[in-house]
C-alpha cells in the first residue's frame, strides 16, 4: 500500500507480510506519523488477510 499523503515520507506499507521488526538492530528512527485514514486502510487489509 503506497504512502501518498505525507510530505516527508515516500514509500510503501507491506501489509500482507507481517513480521517482527528489530528497530534497534536496524537502527530505525521515527520520521513522521501516518494519518488515521492510512492506518485504518492498513488495518482493514491486515484484518482481511488474517481471516
Short mmCIF file of C-alpha atoms in Angstrom, two decimals:
data_model
loop_
_atom_site.label_atom_id
_atom_site.label_comp_id
_atom_site.label_asym_id
_atom_site.label_seq_id
_atom_site.Cartn_x
_atom_site.Cartn_y
_atom_site.Cartn_z
CA UNK A 1 0.00 0.00 0.00
CA UNK A 2 1.57 3.28 -1.12
CA UNK A 3 2.04 6.17 1.33
CA UNK A 4 0.80 9.13 -0.70
CA UNK A 5 -0.39 11.95 1.55
CA UNK A 6 2.69 12.53 3.66
CA UNK A 7 5.13 15.28 2.73
CA UNK A 8 8.36 13.85 4.12
CA UNK A 9 7.77 10.12 3.61
CA UNK A 10 7.75 8.27 0.30
CA UNK A 11 7.31 4.53 0.20
CA UNK A 12 5.03 1.60 0.84
CA UNK A 13 3.49 -0.29 3.75
CA UNK A 14 3.90 -4.04 3.28
CA UNK A 15 0.62 -5.14 4.84
CA UNK A 16 0.49 -8.70 3.53
CA UNK A 17 3.84 -9.63 5.09
CA UNK A 18 3.55 -9.49 8.87
CA UNK A 19 6.75 -9.98 10.81
CA UNK A 20 8.53 -8.67 13.86
CA UNK A 21 11.00 -5.88 13.16
CA UNK A 22 14.03 -5.27 15.35
CA UNK A 23 14.07 -1.47 15.38
CA UNK A 24 17.28 -1.24 17.40
CA UNK A 25 19.07 -3.80 15.25
CA UNK A 26 18.07 -1.89 12.11
CA UNK A 27 18.80 1.49 13.72
CA UNK A 28 15.36 2.73 12.67
CA UNK A 29 14.19 6.21 13.61
CA UNK A 30 10.85 7.99 13.61
CA UNK A 31 10.46 10.27 10.59
CA UNK A 32 6.75 11.03 10.79
CA UNK A 33 3.30 9.83 11.72
CA UNK A 34 0.79 8.10 9.49
CA UNK A 35 -2.63 9.65 9.04
CA UNK A 36 -5.62 7.99 10.68
CA UNK A 37 -7.02 7.26 7.21
CA UNK A 38 -3.86 5.40 6.20
CA UNK A 39 -3.80 3.44 9.46
CA UNK A 40 -7.44 2.44 9.06
CA UNK A 41 -6.79 1.30 5.49
CA UNK A 42 -3.75 -0.73 6.56
CA UNK A 43 -5.68 -2.32 9.44
CA UNK A 44 -8.57 -3.23 7.13
CA UNK A 45 -6.23 -5.00 4.70
CA UNK A 46 -4.43 -6.75 7.56
CA UNK A 47 -7.72 -7.87 9.10
CA UNK A 48 -8.91 -9.28 5.77
CA UNK A 49 -5.65 -11.14 5.17
CA UNK A 50 -5.65 -12.76 8.63
CA UNK A 51 -9.22 -14.06 8.41
#
